Structures are given as C-alpha cells and as structure tokens.
Tab-separated table of C-alpha atoms in Angstrom:
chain	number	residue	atom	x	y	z
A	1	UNK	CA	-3.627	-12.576	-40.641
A	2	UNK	CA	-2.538	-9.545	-38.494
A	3	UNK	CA	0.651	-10.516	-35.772
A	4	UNK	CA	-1.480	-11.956	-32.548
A	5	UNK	CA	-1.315	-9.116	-29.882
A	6	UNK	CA	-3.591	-8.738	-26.774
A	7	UNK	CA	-3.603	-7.246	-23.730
A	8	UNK	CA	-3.892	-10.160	-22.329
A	9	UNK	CA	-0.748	-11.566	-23.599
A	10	UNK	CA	2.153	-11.434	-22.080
A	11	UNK	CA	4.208	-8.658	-23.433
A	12	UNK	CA	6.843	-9.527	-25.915
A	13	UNK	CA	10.503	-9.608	-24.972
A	14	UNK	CA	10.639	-7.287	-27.769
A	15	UNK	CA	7.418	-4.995	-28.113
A	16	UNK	CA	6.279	-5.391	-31.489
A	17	UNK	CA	7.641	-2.163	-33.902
A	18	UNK	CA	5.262	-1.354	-37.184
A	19	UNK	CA	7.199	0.309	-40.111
A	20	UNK	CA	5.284	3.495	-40.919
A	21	UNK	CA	5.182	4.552	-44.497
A	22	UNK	CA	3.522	8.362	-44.440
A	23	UNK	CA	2.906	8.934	-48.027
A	24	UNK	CA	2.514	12.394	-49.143
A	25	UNK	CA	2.148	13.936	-52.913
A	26	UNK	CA	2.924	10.222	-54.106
A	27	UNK	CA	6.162	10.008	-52.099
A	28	UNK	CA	7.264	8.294	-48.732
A	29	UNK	CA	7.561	10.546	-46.183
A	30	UNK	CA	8.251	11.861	-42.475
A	31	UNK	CA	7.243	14.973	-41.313
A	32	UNK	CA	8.865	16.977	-38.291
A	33	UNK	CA	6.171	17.134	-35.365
A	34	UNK	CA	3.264	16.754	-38.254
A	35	UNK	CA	3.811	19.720	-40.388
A	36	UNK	CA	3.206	18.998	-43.852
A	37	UNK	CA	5.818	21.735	-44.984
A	38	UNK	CA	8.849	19.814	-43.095
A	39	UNK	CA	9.027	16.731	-44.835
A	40	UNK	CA	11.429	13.974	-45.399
A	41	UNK	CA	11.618	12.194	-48.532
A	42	UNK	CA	12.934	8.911	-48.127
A	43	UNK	CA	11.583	7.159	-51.508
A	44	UNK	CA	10.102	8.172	-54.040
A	45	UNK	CA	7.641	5.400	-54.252
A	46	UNK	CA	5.934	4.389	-51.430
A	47	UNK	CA	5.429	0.880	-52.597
A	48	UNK	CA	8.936	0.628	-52.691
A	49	UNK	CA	9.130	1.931	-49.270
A	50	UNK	CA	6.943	-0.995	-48.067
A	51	UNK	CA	8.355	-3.464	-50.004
A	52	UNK	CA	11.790	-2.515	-48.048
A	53	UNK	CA	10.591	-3.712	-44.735
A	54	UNK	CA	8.285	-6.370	-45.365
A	55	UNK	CA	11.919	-7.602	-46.939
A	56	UNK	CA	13.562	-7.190	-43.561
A	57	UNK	CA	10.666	-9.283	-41.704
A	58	UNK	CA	7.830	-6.949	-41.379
A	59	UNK	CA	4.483	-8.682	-41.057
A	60	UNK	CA	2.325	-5.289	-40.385
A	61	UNK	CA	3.165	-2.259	-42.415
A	62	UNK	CA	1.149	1.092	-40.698
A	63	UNK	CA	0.369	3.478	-44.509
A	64	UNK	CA	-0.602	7.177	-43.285
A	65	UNK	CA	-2.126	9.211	-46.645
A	66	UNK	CA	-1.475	12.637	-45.294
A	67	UNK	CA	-2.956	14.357	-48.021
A	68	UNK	CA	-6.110	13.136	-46.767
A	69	UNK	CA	-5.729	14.009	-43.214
A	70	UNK	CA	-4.722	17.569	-44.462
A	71	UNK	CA	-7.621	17.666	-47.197
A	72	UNK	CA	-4.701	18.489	-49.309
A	73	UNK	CA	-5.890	15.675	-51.910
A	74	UNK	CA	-5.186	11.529	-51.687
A	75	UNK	CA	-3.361	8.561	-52.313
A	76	UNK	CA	-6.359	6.063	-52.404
A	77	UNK	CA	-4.638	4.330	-55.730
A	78	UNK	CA	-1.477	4.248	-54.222
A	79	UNK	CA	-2.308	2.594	-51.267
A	80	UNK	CA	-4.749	-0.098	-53.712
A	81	UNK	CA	-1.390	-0.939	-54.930
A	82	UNK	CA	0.438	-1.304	-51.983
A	83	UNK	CA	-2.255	-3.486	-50.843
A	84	UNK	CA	-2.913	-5.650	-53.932
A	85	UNK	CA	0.994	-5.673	-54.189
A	86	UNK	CA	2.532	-6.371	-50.442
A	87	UNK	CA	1.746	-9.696	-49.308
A	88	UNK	CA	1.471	-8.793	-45.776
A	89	UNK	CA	-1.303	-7.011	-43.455
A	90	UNK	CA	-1.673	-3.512	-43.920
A	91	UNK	CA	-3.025	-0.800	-41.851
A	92	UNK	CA	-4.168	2.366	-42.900
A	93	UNK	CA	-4.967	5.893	-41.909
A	94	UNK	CA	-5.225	9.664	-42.580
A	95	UNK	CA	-8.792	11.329	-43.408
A	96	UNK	CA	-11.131	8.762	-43.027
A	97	UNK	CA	-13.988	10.586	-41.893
A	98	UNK	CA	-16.867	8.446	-42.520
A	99	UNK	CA	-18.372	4.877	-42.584
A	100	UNK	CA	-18.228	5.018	-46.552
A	101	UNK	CA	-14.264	5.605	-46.805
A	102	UNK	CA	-13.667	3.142	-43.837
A	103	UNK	CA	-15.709	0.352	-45.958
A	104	UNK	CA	-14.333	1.260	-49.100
A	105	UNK	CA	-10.856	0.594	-47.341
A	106	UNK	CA	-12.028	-2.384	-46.195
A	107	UNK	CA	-13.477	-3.818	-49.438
A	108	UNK	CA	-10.448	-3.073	-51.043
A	109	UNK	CA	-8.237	-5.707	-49.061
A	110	UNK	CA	-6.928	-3.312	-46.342
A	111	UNK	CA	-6.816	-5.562	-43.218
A	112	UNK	CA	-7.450	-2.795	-40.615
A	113	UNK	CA	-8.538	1.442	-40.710
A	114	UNK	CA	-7.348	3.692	-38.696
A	115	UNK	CA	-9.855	6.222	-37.338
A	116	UNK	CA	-8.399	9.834	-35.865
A	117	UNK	CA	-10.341	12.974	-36.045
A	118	UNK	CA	-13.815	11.061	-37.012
A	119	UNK	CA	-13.188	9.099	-33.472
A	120	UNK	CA	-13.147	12.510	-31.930
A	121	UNK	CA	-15.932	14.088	-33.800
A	122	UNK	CA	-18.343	11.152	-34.534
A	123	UNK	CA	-17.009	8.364	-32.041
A	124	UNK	CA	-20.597	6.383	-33.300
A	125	UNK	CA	-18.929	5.841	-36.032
A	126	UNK	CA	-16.487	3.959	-34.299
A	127	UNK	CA	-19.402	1.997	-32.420
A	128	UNK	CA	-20.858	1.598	-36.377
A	129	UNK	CA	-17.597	-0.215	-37.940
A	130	UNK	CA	-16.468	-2.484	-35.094
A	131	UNK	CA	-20.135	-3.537	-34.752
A	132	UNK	CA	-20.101	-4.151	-38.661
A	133	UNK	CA	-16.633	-5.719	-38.987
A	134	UNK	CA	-15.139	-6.895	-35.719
A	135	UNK	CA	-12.770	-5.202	-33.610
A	136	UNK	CA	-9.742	-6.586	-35.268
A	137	UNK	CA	-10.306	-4.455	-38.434
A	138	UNK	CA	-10.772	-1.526	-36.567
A	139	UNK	CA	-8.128	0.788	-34.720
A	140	UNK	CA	-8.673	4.625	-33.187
A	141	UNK	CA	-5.505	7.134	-33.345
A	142	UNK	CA	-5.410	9.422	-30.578
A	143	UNK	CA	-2.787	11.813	-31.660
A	144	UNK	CA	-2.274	14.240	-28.830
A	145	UNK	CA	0.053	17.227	-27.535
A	146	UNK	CA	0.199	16.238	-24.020
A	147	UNK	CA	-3.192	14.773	-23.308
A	148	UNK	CA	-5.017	17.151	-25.572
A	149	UNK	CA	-6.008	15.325	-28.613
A	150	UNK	CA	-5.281	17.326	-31.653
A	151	UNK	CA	-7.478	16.525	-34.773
A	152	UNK	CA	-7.709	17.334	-38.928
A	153	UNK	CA	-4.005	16.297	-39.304
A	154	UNK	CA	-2.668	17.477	-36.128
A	155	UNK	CA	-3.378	21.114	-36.977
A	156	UNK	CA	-5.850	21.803	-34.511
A	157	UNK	CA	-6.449	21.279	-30.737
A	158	UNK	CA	-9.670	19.462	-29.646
A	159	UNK	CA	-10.326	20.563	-26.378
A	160	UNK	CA	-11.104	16.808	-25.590
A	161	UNK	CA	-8.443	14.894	-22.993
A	162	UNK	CA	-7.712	11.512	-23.815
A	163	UNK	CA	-8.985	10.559	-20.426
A	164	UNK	CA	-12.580	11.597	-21.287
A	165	UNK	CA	-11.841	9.255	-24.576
A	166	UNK	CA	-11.038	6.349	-23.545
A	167	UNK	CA	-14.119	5.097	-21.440
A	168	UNK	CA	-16.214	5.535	-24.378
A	169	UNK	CA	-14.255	3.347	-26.719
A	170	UNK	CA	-13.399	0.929	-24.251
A	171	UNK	CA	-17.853	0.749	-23.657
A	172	UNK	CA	-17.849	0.260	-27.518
A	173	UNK	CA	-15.286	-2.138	-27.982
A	174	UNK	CA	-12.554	-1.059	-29.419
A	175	UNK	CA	-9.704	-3.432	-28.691
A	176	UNK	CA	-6.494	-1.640	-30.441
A	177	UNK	CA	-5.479	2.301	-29.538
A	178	UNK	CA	-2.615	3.903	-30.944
A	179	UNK	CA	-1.744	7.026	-29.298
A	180	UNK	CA	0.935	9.894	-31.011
A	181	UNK	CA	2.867	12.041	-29.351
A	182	UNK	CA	2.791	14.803	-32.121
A	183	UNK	CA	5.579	17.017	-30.261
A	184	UNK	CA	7.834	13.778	-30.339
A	185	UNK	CA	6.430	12.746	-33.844
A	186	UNK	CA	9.533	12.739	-36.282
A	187	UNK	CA	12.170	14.320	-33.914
A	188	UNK	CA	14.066	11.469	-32.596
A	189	UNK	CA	14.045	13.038	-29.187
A	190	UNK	CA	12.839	9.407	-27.478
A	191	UNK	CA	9.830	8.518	-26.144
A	192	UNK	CA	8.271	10.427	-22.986
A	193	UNK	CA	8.167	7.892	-20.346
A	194	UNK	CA	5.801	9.672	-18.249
A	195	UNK	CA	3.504	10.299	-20.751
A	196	UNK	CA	3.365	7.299	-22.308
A	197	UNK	CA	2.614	5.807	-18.589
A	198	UNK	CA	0.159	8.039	-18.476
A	199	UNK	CA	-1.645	6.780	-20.938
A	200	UNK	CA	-1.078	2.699	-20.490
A	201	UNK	CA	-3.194	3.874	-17.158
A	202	UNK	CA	-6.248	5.617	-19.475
A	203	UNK	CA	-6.135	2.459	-21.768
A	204	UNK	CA	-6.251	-1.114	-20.366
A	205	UNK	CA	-6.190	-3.071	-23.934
A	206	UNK	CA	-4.119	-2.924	-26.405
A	207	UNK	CA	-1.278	-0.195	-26.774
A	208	UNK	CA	0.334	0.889	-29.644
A	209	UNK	CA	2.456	4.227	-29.129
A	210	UNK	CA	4.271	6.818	-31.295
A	211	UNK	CA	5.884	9.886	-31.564
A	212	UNK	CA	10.156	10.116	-31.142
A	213	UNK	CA	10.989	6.656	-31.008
A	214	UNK	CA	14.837	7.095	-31.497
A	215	UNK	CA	16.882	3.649	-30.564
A	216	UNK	CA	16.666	0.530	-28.553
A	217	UNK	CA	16.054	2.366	-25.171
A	218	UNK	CA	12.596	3.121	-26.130
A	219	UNK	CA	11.850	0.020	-26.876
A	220	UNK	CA	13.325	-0.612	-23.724
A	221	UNK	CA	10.886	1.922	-22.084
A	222	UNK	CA	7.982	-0.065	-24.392
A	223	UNK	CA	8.403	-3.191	-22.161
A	224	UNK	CA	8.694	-1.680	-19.026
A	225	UNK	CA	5.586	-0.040	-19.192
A	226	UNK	CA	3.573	-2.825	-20.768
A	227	UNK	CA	2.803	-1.593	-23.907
A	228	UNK	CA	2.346	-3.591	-26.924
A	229	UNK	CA	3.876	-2.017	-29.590
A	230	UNK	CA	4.888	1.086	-31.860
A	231	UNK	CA	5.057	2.563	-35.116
A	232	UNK	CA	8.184	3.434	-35.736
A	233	UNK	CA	9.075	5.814	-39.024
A	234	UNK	CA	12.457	7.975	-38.938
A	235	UNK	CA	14.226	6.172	-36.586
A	236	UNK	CA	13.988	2.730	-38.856
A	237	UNK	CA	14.565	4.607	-42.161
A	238	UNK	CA	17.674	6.933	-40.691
A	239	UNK	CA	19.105	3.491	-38.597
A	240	UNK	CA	19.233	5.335	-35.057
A	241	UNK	CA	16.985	2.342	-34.715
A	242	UNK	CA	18.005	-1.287	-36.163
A	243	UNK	CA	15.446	-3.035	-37.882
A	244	UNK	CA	14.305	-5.757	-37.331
A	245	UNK	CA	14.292	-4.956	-33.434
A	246	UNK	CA	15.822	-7.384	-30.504
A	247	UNK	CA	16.147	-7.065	-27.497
C-alpha cells in the first residue's frame, strides 16, 4: 500500500520526501532544469538506483522514463523490472499520453501513473482513469516555469496557468498534484517559497512539490506551508540532502 497522506491529515513533522529515479537511455539520471543534453549519471542501472533507497527506508520510489516524455524512445521493460523487482510502491511517469499506456502501467503492477502533458491536452482522460481506477492510482504533474505549465518534456510552454488547471481536476477528482518547478528542477538552488505558496493556494488536496530541493531548509519551507511532500532527486543522490529526512 502507498504511505497514507491526505490533505486532511495533519502534516508530518517531516513532509514526506520520494526518491526520484529519472531513467534515461537505460541509466539513472538527473537532468539540469529538464534538458535532456545535461544529464547526470548516477548509476548505471536504474534498478540499482531504486534498490539504494528503498534500502535506506523508502516506501514510495517516484520512476520518470524521460525518453518517453521526449519521444526519444522508452524504458517500459526497465521499469517492469523495477516493479516486479522492488518490493515497495512505485510511481511512474514520463509520456503517458493515453488511457491505453496508463492501463498498461497499471496492469503491470505499477501502484500509481503520473499524467503531465495528456492532463493538459486531454484532461478527460484524467476524468476517464480516476473514474476507472480510483483516485489513489492516479496523480497529475503540473510541471511549470512560473505558473505557466510547460508540456512534451518541459520543452514547450502551454499557454495554460496552473490556476485555470486546478478547478477542473479538483471537479474531477483528482486527489494527489505534484507540481515542478522546471527552472529549480536539478539545480540545487532551494525551493521558491513564494511560488510554492502560490500554488498550496490553487490546490487544496494533496501537495507534492519539486524542483531545487537542496537541504533540510526546504523541507523546512515544506512544513511551513502545508504541503505534503516532495520528490527529491540530486539533492538525495549528491547528500546536500540526508536521506532518510528528520526533522
């Protein structure tokens, strides 16, 4: 079962932080602000990756395939055997862009997908799988350069605000939005606390942010400003950022 976390929980003493494992051409990756060309390699396998901090506590591991989200390719086997192999709840997104490849996810043991652009473009779709499976196996990604949501990997600019967003998935019950903060994403330049307060206004459920976590102040800034939670990638692997996380 997926860590208990609702809005209408109290909010941890220490905001729950999800290991991200970005997995690109078969490797574990970060990227630098979401450009496939500046990449990180910090293991070779991602399976290994995962297996690295479910063996430090994780219970939630967040698997990006950003060949997908690029239509650069896939990693569809390598996430089966992360899956199959982990032990513990995993998440998954990156180019998901219809009710097929969500259910195919699904089917295959992946506890929860991870809709982006598709949420953006189709949003019925979103209506389609939480209707289907329950709002616990189904998450929206806002990923956004201010509060312009940026879409097909973060390479292009919607036009859409993340205030005109939010209504609509709240009416068709979504329950769990992560939002990125792509010029943060990667950098280690901390969290923007004015954004991300921002955006705890748009969205009264539940929170999970990204995008420059660097160190224990921002997950500091996480409980101040109520939110639930966030995925956390070079910080955890480069140890500006201990894990596992206390307060």
């Amino acid at each position: 079962m997926l860590p208990a976390m609702t809005a209408s929980s109290p909010v941890p003493a220490a905001p729950l932080i999800i290991p991200c494992v970005d997995i690109q051409s078969g490797r574990a990756v970060r990227l630098y602000e979401g450009d496939p060309d500046r990449e990180t390699v910090y293991f070779e396998s991602p399976l290994e990756a995962a297996r690295h901090w479910v063996g430090l506590g994780a219970g939630l591991v967040h698997l990006v395939d950003l060949d997908a989200a690029t239509g650069r390719g896939e990693n569809r086997a390598v996430i089966a055997q992360i899956v199959a192999e982990l032990g513990v709840p995993v998440e998954v997104g990156g180019g998901i862009r219809d009710r097929a490849g969500a259910e195919a996810l699904l089917q295959s043991g992946v506890d929860r997908v991870v809709i982006g652009t598709a949420a953006v473009k189709n949003p019925e779709l979103v209506a389609e799988l939480i209707a289907a499976h329950g709002p616990e196996r189904v998450v929206v990604s806002l990923d956004a350069r201010g509060l312009e949501v940026a879409t097909h990997g973060w390479a292009q600019g919607s036009g859409i605000g993340v205030a005109e967003l939010t209504p609509r998935l709240a009416d068709v019950g979504l329950e769990t939005l992560i939002f990125t903060d792509v010029t943060r994403d990667g950098t280690l330049k901390g969290l923007n606390r004015e954004l991300m307060r921002e955006v705890r206004q748009l969205w009264i459920n539940t929170l999970i942010v990204g995008g420059g976590v660097a160190n224990l102040d921002d997950v500091r800034l996480l409980a101040e400003e109520g939110i639930q939670g966030a995925i956390v990638g070079r910080a955890i692997y480069e140890g500006t950022l201990a894990y596992p996380v206390s307060l």
